[in-house]
Amino acid sequence: MQQLTQPSANLEGYELSPQQKHLWIVHQLTGAKTVQPYRVQAAISITGAIAPAIFQATLQDVIDRHEILRTTFQAVPGLDLPLQVIQKTPTEAIATLDWSHLSEPDQAVELKNLWQQWQAQNLPLEQSLQWCLIRQSPEKHCLLLSLSALCGDAVTLKNLVQEIARLYAVRIEASSSAEETLEEEPLQYADLATWQNELLQENSATPNYWRKIEDTGLETLSLPVQPTERYAALQPEKLTWTVPEALVAQMEHGAIANSLLTVWQVLLWRLTGQETLTLGVSLDGRNYEELEPALGLLARTLPLSSQLQPDLTFQQALKQVQTARQEMALHQDAFAWAQGLSIQDAGLETRVLPFAFEFIEQSDVWETAGIRYAIAQVETCTDYFWIKLCGIQQADGLTVELHYNAAQFTAADMQRLFEELQT
């Protein structure tokens, strides 16, 4: 890990990862002084009688083990981009609320209101972890957590829950046996950032997959409803649809994400009349086994370019998508944001893909030491978009969300678009 020292500011920090650099620049060029929507948030259902003091200590263990959860971002004179600065583990207790005196319906109302308040917070992009433990009964708790997108993505939320579950079990076992289990040091994000920057620099000098990908048509892409402002600050709103079970059953097992992406492509093709389409597809950035448990912003929005013609069947279009996503996954570490609409100002430049797609697996349940953990709700925003289709696979079904920038499109126009998707 390459540590950078700035004597003038007496500051020691680390270079941002490629993903962090992109997100930081996007935020600076599209509304840093207005709203800050780039966060990942989750409501985690915890079933079982947890020991409050041990659980609080577990959360402190998690923060202590993972530097990215206590990382801040500080500007340095002479540098266009900030540095990652790792702080000491905070000693204050995690915020708690006790709702055990409320009825279940009242708790549901309170939780909905609190979740909406958390989503509405306009926290600085530099502010990292925020969480709150809610006691609903001796056997039921809810943990809310919010993390700057500079520090995490959708997979980070899942890995974080797994880490909490595992370390709580370690503490419970240690308290009963008076013997603490030593944990292997986790992979730290600052090390990953150094590796990714070096890898990207190496790939920039050699031919790679992304140089043959074209973003034809983005500059002239025309929807029936055009954005009121091309690069308005992102103010995400969404529409939600619970997909009927009968429709889900028609999708090929294991290919739900590709099926949704294909449907989204076909709809945009019909609306724009353009045979060549480029969509932004979010991939989790963990294409090596060692990276699978990592915390931090590893996800990227990558360009998927496709050719659609009137005589193409849905199965043929689906096959195109499957092949393209597999190739994208193999080459994602070499992506350098050379495709998309260019945004630049004051020496900063990057590219964005206005129409995007994301798929989130939310069906996992973890059970250790007699405690059951499940992600009940999740919200992620890790890149700029105009309109994004998001599929969420849950244990009890499939939800599709249409996210859109309310600063560019009206709710009525997006409702009509969403209805076309459902038909």
CSV table of C-alpha atoms in Angstrom, one decimal:
chain,number,residue,atom,x,y,z
A,1,MET,CA,0.0,0.0,0.0
A,2,GLN,CA,1.5,3.3,-1.1
A,3,GLN,CA,1.1,6.0,1.5
A,4,LEU,CA,1.2,9.6,0.4
A,5,THR,CA,2.4,12.2,2.8
A,6,GLN,CA,1.7,16.0,2.4
A,7,PRO,CA,4.1,17.8,4.7
A,8,SER,CA,2.4,21.1,4.3
A,9,ALA,CA,-0.8,19.7,5.7
A,10,ASN,CA,0.8,17.1,7.9
A,11,LEU,CA,-1.6,14.6,6.3
A,12,GLU,CA,-1.0,11.0,5.5
A,13,GLY,CA,-3.4,9.3,3.1
A,14,TYR,CA,-3.8,7.1,0.2
A,15,GLU,CA,-4.7,7.6,-3.5
A,16,LEU,CA,-8.4,7.0,-4.4
A,17,SER,CA,-9.3,3.9,-6.4
A,18,PRO,CA,-10.4,4.3,-10.0
A,19,GLN,CA,-14.0,3.9,-8.9
A,20,GLN,CA,-13.7,6.5,-6.2
A,21,LYS,CA,-12.0,8.9,-8.6
A,22,HIS,CA,-14.9,8.6,-11.1
A,23,LEU,CA,-17.6,9.0,-8.5
A,24,TRP,CA,-15.8,12.0,-6.9
A,25,ILE,CA,-15.5,13.8,-10.2
A,26,VAL,CA,-19.1,13.0,-11.2
A,27,HIS,CA,-20.3,14.5,-7.9
A,28,GLN,CA,-18.2,17.6,-8.3
A,29,LEU,CA,-19.4,18.2,-11.9
A,30,THR,CA,-23.1,17.4,-11.4
A,31,GLY,CA,-24.2,19.1,-8.2
A,32,ALA,CA,-21.7,18.9,-5.4
A,33,LYS,CA,-23.3,22.1,-3.9
A,34,THR,CA,-26.8,20.8,-4.1
A,35,VAL,CA,-27.7,17.2,-3.2
A,36,GLN,CA,-25.6,14.2,-2.3
A,37,PRO,CA,-27.5,11.0,-3.3
A,38,TYR,CA,-24.5,8.6,-3.6
A,39,ARG,CA,-24.9,6.2,-0.7
A,40,VAL,CA,-25.7,2.6,0.0
A,41,GLN,CA,-28.2,1.8,2.8
A,42,ALA,CA,-29.8,-1.3,4.3
A,43,ALA,CA,-32.3,-2.3,7.0
A,44,ILE,CA,-31.2,-5.6,8.5
A,45,SER,CA,-33.7,-7.8,10.3
A,46,ILE,CA,-32.1,-9.6,13.3
A,47,THR,CA,-34.2,-12.4,14.9
A,48,GLY,CA,-33.1,-14.0,18.2
A,49,ALA,CA,-32.1,-12.8,21.6
A,50,ILE,CA,-28.9,-10.9,21.1
A,51,ALA,CA,-26.7,-9.8,24.0
A,52,PRO,CA,-26.7,-6.0,23.7
A,53,ALA,CA,-23.3,-5.3,25.1
A,54,ILE,CA,-21.7,-8.1,23.0
A,55,PHE,CA,-23.5,-6.9,19.9
A,56,GLN,CA,-22.3,-3.4,20.4
A,57,ALA,CA,-18.7,-4.7,20.9
A,58,THR,CA,-19.1,-6.7,17.7
A,59,LEU,CA,-20.0,-3.6,15.7
A,60,GLN,CA,-16.9,-1.9,17.1
A,61,ASP,CA,-14.9,-5.0,16.0
A,62,VAL,CA,-16.2,-4.7,12.5
A,63,ILE,CA,-15.2,-1.0,12.3
A,64,ASP,CA,-11.8,-1.8,13.8
A,65,ARG,CA,-11.1,-4.6,11.3
A,66,HIS,CA,-12.1,-2.7,8.2
A,67,GLU,CA,-10.3,0.5,7.5
A,68,ILE,CA,-12.8,1.6,4.8
A,69,LEU,CA,-15.5,2.0,7.5
A,70,ARG,CA,-13.5,4.7,9.2
A,71,THR,CA,-12.0,6.3,6.1
A,72,THR,CA,-12.6,10.0,5.4
A,73,PHE,CA,-11.7,12.0,2.3
A,74,GLN,CA,-9.6,15.2,2.7
A,75,ALA,CA,-8.6,17.7,0.1
A,76,VAL,CA,-4.9,18.6,-0.2
A,77,PRO,CA,-3.6,21.9,-1.7
A,78,GLY,CA,-2.2,21.3,-5.2
A,79,LEU,CA,-4.2,18.1,-5.8
A,80,ASP,CA,-7.4,17.9,-7.9
A,81,LEU,CA,-8.6,14.8,-5.9
A,82,PRO,CA,-8.7,14.2,-2.2
A,83,LEU,CA,-6.8,11.5,-0.3
A,84,GLN,CA,-8.3,8.6,1.6
A,85,VAL,CA,-7.4,9.2,5.2
A,86,ILE,CA,-7.9,6.3,7.7
A,87,GLN,CA,-9.2,7.4,11.1
A,88,LYS,CA,-8.9,5.7,14.5
A,89,THR,CA,-11.8,3.4,15.6
A,90,PRO,CA,-14.5,5.6,17.3
A,91,THR,CA,-15.1,4.7,20.9
A,92,GLU,CA,-18.7,6.0,21.2
A,93,ALA,CA,-21.5,3.5,21.4
A,94,ILE,CA,-23.7,2.8,18.4
A,95,ALA,CA,-26.9,4.8,18.4
A,96,THR,CA,-29.9,2.8,19.8
A,97,LEU,CA,-33.6,3.1,19.9
A,98,ASP,CA,-36.1,1.1,22.0
A,99,TRP,CA,-39.5,0.5,20.4
A,100,SER,CA,-40.4,-2.5,22.4
A,101,HIS,CA,-43.3,-0.6,24.1
A,102,LEU,CA,-44.9,-0.1,20.7
A,103,SER,CA,-47.3,-2.5,18.9
A,104,GLU,CA,-46.1,-4.2,15.8
A,105,PRO,CA,-48.2,-2.0,13.5
A,106,ASP,CA,-46.8,1.1,15.2
A,107,GLN,CA,-43.3,-0.2,14.9
A,108,ALA,CA,-43.8,-0.7,11.2
A,109,VAL,CA,-45.0,2.9,10.8
A,110,GLU,CA,-42.0,4.2,12.8
A,111,LEU,CA,-39.6,2.1,10.8
A,112,LYS,CA,-41.0,3.2,7.5
A,113,ASN,CA,-40.8,6.9,8.6
A,114,LEU,CA,-37.2,6.5,9.9
A,115,TRP,CA,-36.1,4.7,6.7
A,116,GLN,CA,-37.5,7.5,4.6
A,117,GLN,CA,-35.8,10.1,6.8
A,118,TRP,CA,-32.5,8.3,6.3
A,119,GLN,CA,-33.0,8.2,2.6
A,120,ALA,CA,-33.8,12.0,2.6
A,121,GLN,CA,-30.6,12.9,4.5
A,122,ASN,CA,-28.3,15.1,2.4
A,123,LEU,CA,-25.0,13.9,4.0
A,124,PRO,CA,-21.6,15.0,2.7
A,125,LEU,CA,-20.1,12.5,0.3
A,126,GLU,CA,-17.1,12.4,2.6
A,127,GLN,CA,-19.1,11.2,5.5
A,128,SER,CA,-18.8,7.4,5.8
A,129,LEU,CA,-20.6,5.1,8.2
A,130,GLN,CA,-23.8,5.7,10.1
A,131,TRP,CA,-25.9,3.1,11.8
A,132,CYS,CA,-28.6,2.7,14.4
A,133,LEU,CA,-29.8,-0.4,16.3
A,134,ILE,CA,-33.5,-0.6,17.0
A,135,ARG,CA,-34.9,-2.9,19.7
A,136,GLN,CA,-38.4,-4.1,18.7
A,137,SER,CA,-38.6,-7.0,21.3
A,138,PRO,CA,-36.2,-9.2,23.3
A,139,GLU,CA,-36.1,-11.5,20.2
A,140,LYS,CA,-36.2,-9.0,17.4
A,141,HIS,CA,-34.0,-6.0,16.4
A,142,CYS,CA,-33.4,-4.0,13.3
A,143,LEU,CA,-30.1,-2.5,12.3
A,144,LEU,CA,-30.1,0.5,9.9
A,145,LEU,CA,-26.9,1.3,8.2
A,146,SER,CA,-25.8,4.0,5.7
A,147,LEU,CA,-22.5,4.2,4.0
A,148,SER,CA,-21.1,6.7,1.5
A,149,ALA,CA,-20.8,5.2,-1.9
A,150,LEU,CA,-17.1,6.2,-1.8
A,151,CYS,CA,-16.8,3.5,0.8
A,152,GLY,CA,-19.2,0.7,-0.4
A,153,ASP,CA,-21.6,-0.8,-2.9
A,154,ALA,CA,-24.4,-3.3,-2.8
A,155,VAL,CA,-22.2,-6.3,-2.2
A,156,THR,CA,-20.5,-4.4,0.6
A,157,LEU,CA,-23.8,-4.4,2.4
A,158,LYS,CA,-24.1,-8.2,2.1
A,159,ASN,CA,-20.5,-8.8,3.2
A,160,LEU,CA,-21.0,-6.4,6.1
A,161,VAL,CA,-23.9,-8.4,7.4
A,162,GLN,CA,-21.9,-11.6,7.1
A,163,GLU,CA,-19.1,-10.1,9.0
A,164,ILE,CA,-21.3,-8.9,11.8
A,165,ALA,CA,-22.9,-12.3,12.0
A,166,ARG,CA,-19.5,-14.1,12.1
A,167,LEU,CA,-17.8,-11.8,14.6
A,168,TYR,CA,-20.8,-11.9,16.9
A,169,ALA,CA,-20.6,-15.7,17.0
A,170,VAL,CA,-16.9,-15.4,17.7
A,171,ARG,CA,-17.6,-13.1,20.7
A,172,ILE,CA,-20.4,-15.4,22.0
A,173,GLU,CA,-18.1,-18.4,21.8
A,174,ALA,CA,-15.2,-16.5,23.4
A,175,SER,CA,-17.5,-15.4,26.3
A,176,SER,CA,-18.5,-19.0,27.0
A,177,SER,CA,-15.1,-20.6,26.6
A,178,ALA,CA,-12.9,-17.7,27.8
A,179,GLU,CA,-10.9,-18.3,24.7
A,180,GLU,CA,-11.0,-15.8,21.8
A,181,THR,CA,-10.8,-17.0,18.3
A,182,LEU,CA,-8.2,-15.1,16.3
A,183,GLU,CA,-9.5,-13.8,13.0
A,184,GLU,CA,-7.4,-13.5,9.8
A,185,GLU,CA,-6.7,-9.9,8.8
A,186,PRO,CA,-9.2,-8.8,6.1
A,187,LEU,CA,-8.2,-7.4,2.8
A,188,GLN,CA,-8.0,-3.6,3.2
A,189,TYR,CA,-9.5,-1.3,0.6
A,190,ALA,CA,-6.5,1.1,0.4
A,191,ASP,CA,-4.4,-1.9,-0.7
A,192,LEU,CA,-7.1,-2.8,-3.3
A,193,ALA,CA,-7.0,0.9,-4.5
A,194,THR,CA,-3.2,0.7,-5.0
A,195,TRP,CA,-3.5,-2.6,-6.9
A,196,GLN,CA,-6.4,-1.3,-9.1
A,197,ASN,CA,-4.5,1.9,-10.0
A,198,GLU,CA,-1.4,-0.1,-11.0
A,199,LEU,CA,-3.5,-2.6,-13.0
A,200,LEU,CA,-5.3,0.2,-14.8
A,201,GLN,CA,-2.0,1.9,-15.7
A,202,GLU,CA,-0.6,-1.3,-17.1
A,203,ASN,CA,-3.8,-1.9,-19.2
A,204,SER,CA,-3.7,1.6,-20.6
A,205,ALA,CA,-0.6,0.8,-22.5
A,206,THR,CA,-1.8,-2.4,-24.1
A,207,PRO,CA,-4.8,-3.4,-26.3
A,208,ASN,CA,-7.8,-4.4,-24.3
A,209,TYR,CA,-11.5,-5.4,-24.6
A,210,TRP,CA,-12.9,-1.9,-24.0
A,211,ARG,CA,-11.1,-0.2,-26.9
A,212,LYS,CA,-13.3,-2.0,-29.3
A,213,ILE,CA,-16.5,-1.0,-27.5
A,214,GLU,CA,-18.3,1.9,-29.2
A,215,ASP,CA,-20.9,4.2,-27.6
A,216,THR,CA,-22.5,5.1,-30.9
A,217,GLY,CA,-25.7,7.0,-30.6
A,218,LEU,CA,-25.4,8.3,-27.1
A,219,GLU,CA,-24.9,11.9,-28.2
A,220,THR,CA,-28.0,11.8,-30.4
A,221,LEU,CA,-30.2,9.4,-28.4
A,222,SER,CA,-33.7,10.7,-28.4
A,223,LEU,CA,-36.5,9.5,-26.1
A,224,PRO,CA,-40.1,10.6,-26.5
A,225,VAL,CA,-39.4,12.6,-23.3
A,226,GLN,CA,-36.1,14.4,-23.2
A,227,PRO,CA,-34.3,15.5,-20.0
A,228,THR,CA,-34.9,19.1,-19.1
A,229,GLU,CA,-31.2,19.5,-18.3
A,230,ARG,CA,-28.4,17.2,-19.6
A,231,TYR,CA,-26.3,17.0,-16.5
A,232,ALA,CA,-28.7,18.1,-13.7
A,233,ALA,CA,-27.7,17.2,-10.2
A,234,LEU,CA,-29.0,13.7,-9.5
A,235,GLN,CA,-32.2,13.7,-7.5
A,236,PRO,CA,-33.2,10.0,-7.6
A,237,GLU,CA,-36.8,9.0,-7.3
A,238,LYS,CA,-38.3,5.5,-8.1
A,239,LEU,CA,-41.3,3.6,-9.1
A,240,THR,CA,-41.8,0.0,-7.9
A,241,TRP,CA,-43.4,-3.1,-9.4
A,242,THR,CA,-43.7,-6.5,-7.8
A,243,VAL,CA,-43.4,-8.9,-10.7
A,244,PRO,CA,-46.1,-11.6,-10.7
A,245,GLU,CA,-44.9,-15.1,-9.9
A,246,ALA,CA,-46.3,-16.5,-13.1
A,247,LEU,CA,-44.1,-14.0,-15.1
A,248,VAL,CA,-41.0,-14.8,-13.0
A,249,ALA,CA,-41.6,-18.5,-13.7
A,250,GLN,CA,-41.3,-17.9,-17.4
A,251,MET,CA,-37.8,-16.5,-17.0
A,252,GLU,CA,-35.0,-19.0,-17.5
A,253,HIS,CA,-33.7,-20.2,-14.1
A,254,GLY,CA,-30.5,-18.3,-13.2
A,255,ALA,CA,-31.0,-15.8,-16.0
A,256,ILE,CA,-33.5,-13.4,-14.4
A,257,ALA,CA,-31.0,-10.5,-14.5
A,258,ASN,CA,-30.2,-11.1,-18.2
A,259,SER,CA,-33.9,-11.4,-19.0
A,260,LEU,CA,-34.7,-8.0,-17.3
A,261,LEU,CA,-31.7,-6.4,-19.0
A,262,THR,CA,-32.9,-7.7,-22.4
A,263,VAL,CA,-36.4,-6.4,-21.8
A,264,TRP,CA,-35.0,-3.0,-20.9
A,265,GLN,CA,-32.9,-2.9,-24.0
A,266,VAL,CA,-35.8,-3.8,-26.3
A,267,LEU,CA,-38.0,-1.2,-24.7
A,268,LEU,CA,-35.4,1.6,-25.2
A,269,TRP,CA,-34.8,0.3,-28.8
A,270,ARG,CA,-38.6,0.6,-29.5
A,271,LEU,CA,-38.8,4.1,-28.0
A,272,THR,CA,-35.6,5.5,-29.6
A,273,GLY,CA,-35.7,3.7,-32.9
A,274,GLN,CA,-31.9,3.3,-32.7
A,275,GLU,CA,-30.6,-0.2,-33.5
A,276,THR,CA,-27.3,0.5,-31.8
A,277,LEU,CA,-27.7,1.0,-28.0
A,278,THR,CA,-25.3,1.5,-25.2
A,279,LEU,CA,-26.5,0.9,-21.7
A,280,GLY,CA,-24.6,1.2,-18.4
A,281,VAL,CA,-24.6,-2.2,-16.6
A,282,SER,CA,-23.5,-2.4,-13.0
A,283,LEU,CA,-21.1,-5.2,-12.2
A,284,ASP,CA,-19.8,-5.9,-8.7
A,285,GLY,CA,-16.0,-5.8,-9.4
A,286,ARG,CA,-15.3,-8.9,-7.5
A,287,ASN,CA,-14.2,-11.3,-10.3
A,288,TYR,CA,-11.5,-12.9,-8.2
A,289,GLU,CA,-12.2,-15.2,-5.2
A,290,GLU,CA,-10.0,-13.1,-2.9
A,291,LEU,CA,-12.2,-10.1,-3.6
A,292,GLU,CA,-15.6,-11.7,-2.9
A,293,PRO,CA,-15.7,-10.8,0.8
A,294,ALA,CA,-14.1,-7.3,0.3
A,295,LEU,CA,-15.7,-4.2,1.6
A,296,GLY,CA,-15.5,-0.9,-0.4
A,297,LEU,CA,-16.6,0.6,-3.7
A,298,LEU,CA,-15.6,-2.1,-6.3
A,299,ALA,CA,-18.7,-1.9,-8.5
A,300,ARG,CA,-18.5,-0.2,-11.9
A,301,THR,CA,-21.1,0.9,-14.4
A,302,LEU,CA,-19.8,-0.6,-17.6
A,303,PRO,CA,-21.0,0.0,-21.2
A,304,LEU,CA,-22.9,-2.7,-22.9
A,305,SER,CA,-23.3,-2.1,-26.6
A,306,SER,CA,-25.8,-4.1,-28.7
A,307,GLN,CA,-27.3,-4.3,-32.1
A,308,LEU,CA,-31.0,-4.8,-32.3
A,309,GLN,CA,-33.0,-5.4,-35.5
A,310,PRO,CA,-36.7,-6.0,-36.1
A,311,ASP,CA,-36.2,-9.6,-37.1
A,312,LEU,CA,-34.2,-10.4,-33.9
A,313,THR,CA,-36.1,-12.8,-31.6
A,314,PHE,CA,-36.1,-12.2,-27.8
A,315,GLN,CA,-34.0,-15.4,-27.3
A,316,GLN,CA,-31.4,-14.1,-29.7
A,317,ALA,CA,-31.3,-10.8,-28.0
A,318,LEU,CA,-31.0,-12.6,-24.6
A,319,LYS,CA,-28.1,-14.6,-25.9
A,320,GLN,CA,-26.3,-11.4,-27.0
A,321,VAL,CA,-26.8,-10.0,-23.5
A,322,GLN,CA,-25.5,-13.2,-21.8
A,323,THR,CA,-22.4,-13.3,-23.9
A,324,ALA,CA,-21.7,-9.5,-23.5
A,325,ARG,CA,-22.1,-9.6,-19.7
A,326,GLN,CA,-19.7,-12.6,-19.4
A,327,GLU,CA,-17.1,-10.8,-21.5
A,328,MET,CA,-17.6,-7.6,-19.5
A,329,ALA,CA,-17.1,-9.4,-16.2
A,330,LEU,CA,-13.8,-10.9,-17.4
A,331,HIS,CA,-12.4,-7.5,-18.5
A,332,GLN,CA,-13.9,-5.1,-15.9
A,333,ASP,CA,-10.6,-4.3,-14.2
A,334,ALA,CA,-9.3,-2.7,-17.4
A,335,PHE,CA,-12.3,-0.3,-17.8
A,336,ALA,CA,-11.1,3.3,-17.8
A,337,TRP,CA,-14.3,5.3,-18.4
A,338,ALA,CA,-13.6,6.0,-22.1
A,339,GLN,CA,-17.2,5.4,-23.2
A,340,GLY,CA,-20.2,7.5,-22.4
A,341,LEU,CA,-21.2,11.1,-22.4
A,342,SER,CA,-18.3,13.3,-21.5
A,343,ILE,CA,-18.6,15.8,-18.6
A,344,GLN,CA,-15.7,18.1,-17.8
A,345,ASP,CA,-14.9,21.4,-16.1
A,346,ALA,CA,-12.1,23.0,-14.2
A,347,GLY,CA,-9.6,20.3,-15.2
A,348,LEU,CA,-11.8,17.4,-14.2
A,349,GLU,CA,-13.3,15.0,-16.7
A,350,THR,CA,-15.1,11.6,-16.8
A,351,ARG,CA,-17.9,9.9,-18.7
A,352,VAL,CA,-21.3,8.8,-17.7
A,353,LEU,CA,-23.9,6.3,-19.1
A,354,PRO,CA,-27.3,7.9,-18.9
A,355,PHE,CA,-29.4,4.7,-19.2
A,356,ALA,CA,-28.4,2.1,-16.7
A,357,PHE,CA,-29.2,-1.3,-15.3
A,358,GLU,CA,-28.5,-3.0,-11.9
A,359,PHE,CA,-29.5,-6.3,-10.4
A,360,ILE,CA,-29.3,-7.0,-6.7
A,361,GLU,CA,-29.5,-10.3,-5.0
A,362,GLN,CA,-31.3,-9.7,-1.6
A,363,SER,CA,-32.4,-13.2,-0.8
A,364,ASP,CA,-29.6,-14.4,1.4
A,365,VAL,CA,-30.2,-15.2,5.1
A,366,TRP,CA,-27.3,-15.8,7.6
A,367,GLU,CA,-27.8,-17.7,10.8
A,368,THR,CA,-25.0,-18.1,13.5
A,369,ALA,CA,-25.0,-18.5,17.2
A,370,GLY,CA,-28.8,-18.8,17.2
A,371,ILE,CA,-29.3,-15.4,15.5
A,372,ARG,CA,-30.9,-15.0,12.1
A,373,TYR,CA,-29.9,-12.0,9.9
A,374,ALA,CA,-31.6,-10.9,6.7
A,375,ILE,CA,-31.5,-7.7,4.6
A,376,ALA,CA,-35.1,-6.4,4.6
A,377,GLN,CA,-34.5,-3.3,2.5
A,378,VAL,CA,-31.7,-1.9,0.5
A,379,GLU,CA,-31.0,1.3,-1.5
A,380,THR,CA,-27.9,1.8,-3.6
A,381,CYS,CA,-26.7,4.8,-5.7
A,382,THR,CA,-23.1,4.5,-6.8
A,383,ASP,CA,-23.1,6.3,-10.1
A,384,TYR,CA,-24.8,9.0,-12.1
A,385,PHE,CA,-27.8,8.2,-14.4
A,386,TRP,CA,-30.8,9.6,-16.1
A,387,ILE,CA,-32.9,6.5,-15.9
A,388,LYS,CA,-32.0,3.1,-14.3
A,389,LEU,CA,-33.8,-0.1,-14.2
A,390,CYS,CA,-33.1,-2.1,-11.1
A,391,GLY,CA,-34.1,-5.7,-10.4
A,392,ILE,CA,-34.1,-6.9,-6.8
A,393,GLN,CA,-34.3,-10.7,-6.2
A,394,GLN,CA,-35.7,-11.4,-2.8
A,395,ALA,CA,-36.6,-14.6,-1.0
A,396,ASP,CA,-40.3,-14.0,-1.5
A,397,GLY,CA,-40.2,-12.8,-5.1
A,398,LEU,CA,-38.8,-10.3,-7.7
A,399,THR,CA,-39.2,-6.5,-7.5
A,400,VAL,CA,-38.4,-4.2,-10.4
A,401,GLU,CA,-37.7,-0.5,-9.8
A,402,LEU,CA,-37.5,2.3,-12.3
A,403,HIS,CA,-35.1,4.9,-10.9
A,404,TYR,CA,-35.0,8.3,-12.5
A,405,ASN,CA,-33.5,11.8,-12.0
A,406,ALA,CA,-36.4,13.9,-10.8
A,407,ALA,CA,-34.4,17.0,-11.8
A,408,GLN,CA,-34.7,15.9,-15.5
A,409,PHE,CA,-38.0,13.9,-15.8
A,410,THR,CA,-41.5,14.2,-14.4
A,411,ALA,CA,-43.2,11.5,-12.3
A,412,ALA,CA,-46.0,11.3,-14.9
A,413,ASP,CA,-43.7,10.7,-17.8
A,414,MET,CA,-41.8,8.0,-15.9
A,415,GLN,CA,-45.0,6.3,-14.9
A,416,ARG,CA,-46.0,6.0,-18.5
A,417,LEU,CA,-42.5,4.6,-19.3
A,418,PHE,CA,-42.8,2.1,-16.5
A,419,GLU,CA,-46.2,1.0,-17.6
A,420,GLU,CA,-44.8,0.3,-21.1
A,421,LEU,CA,-42.1,-1.9,-19.5
A,422,GLN,CA,-44.7,-3.9,-17.6
A,423,THR,CA,-46.6,-4.7,-20.8
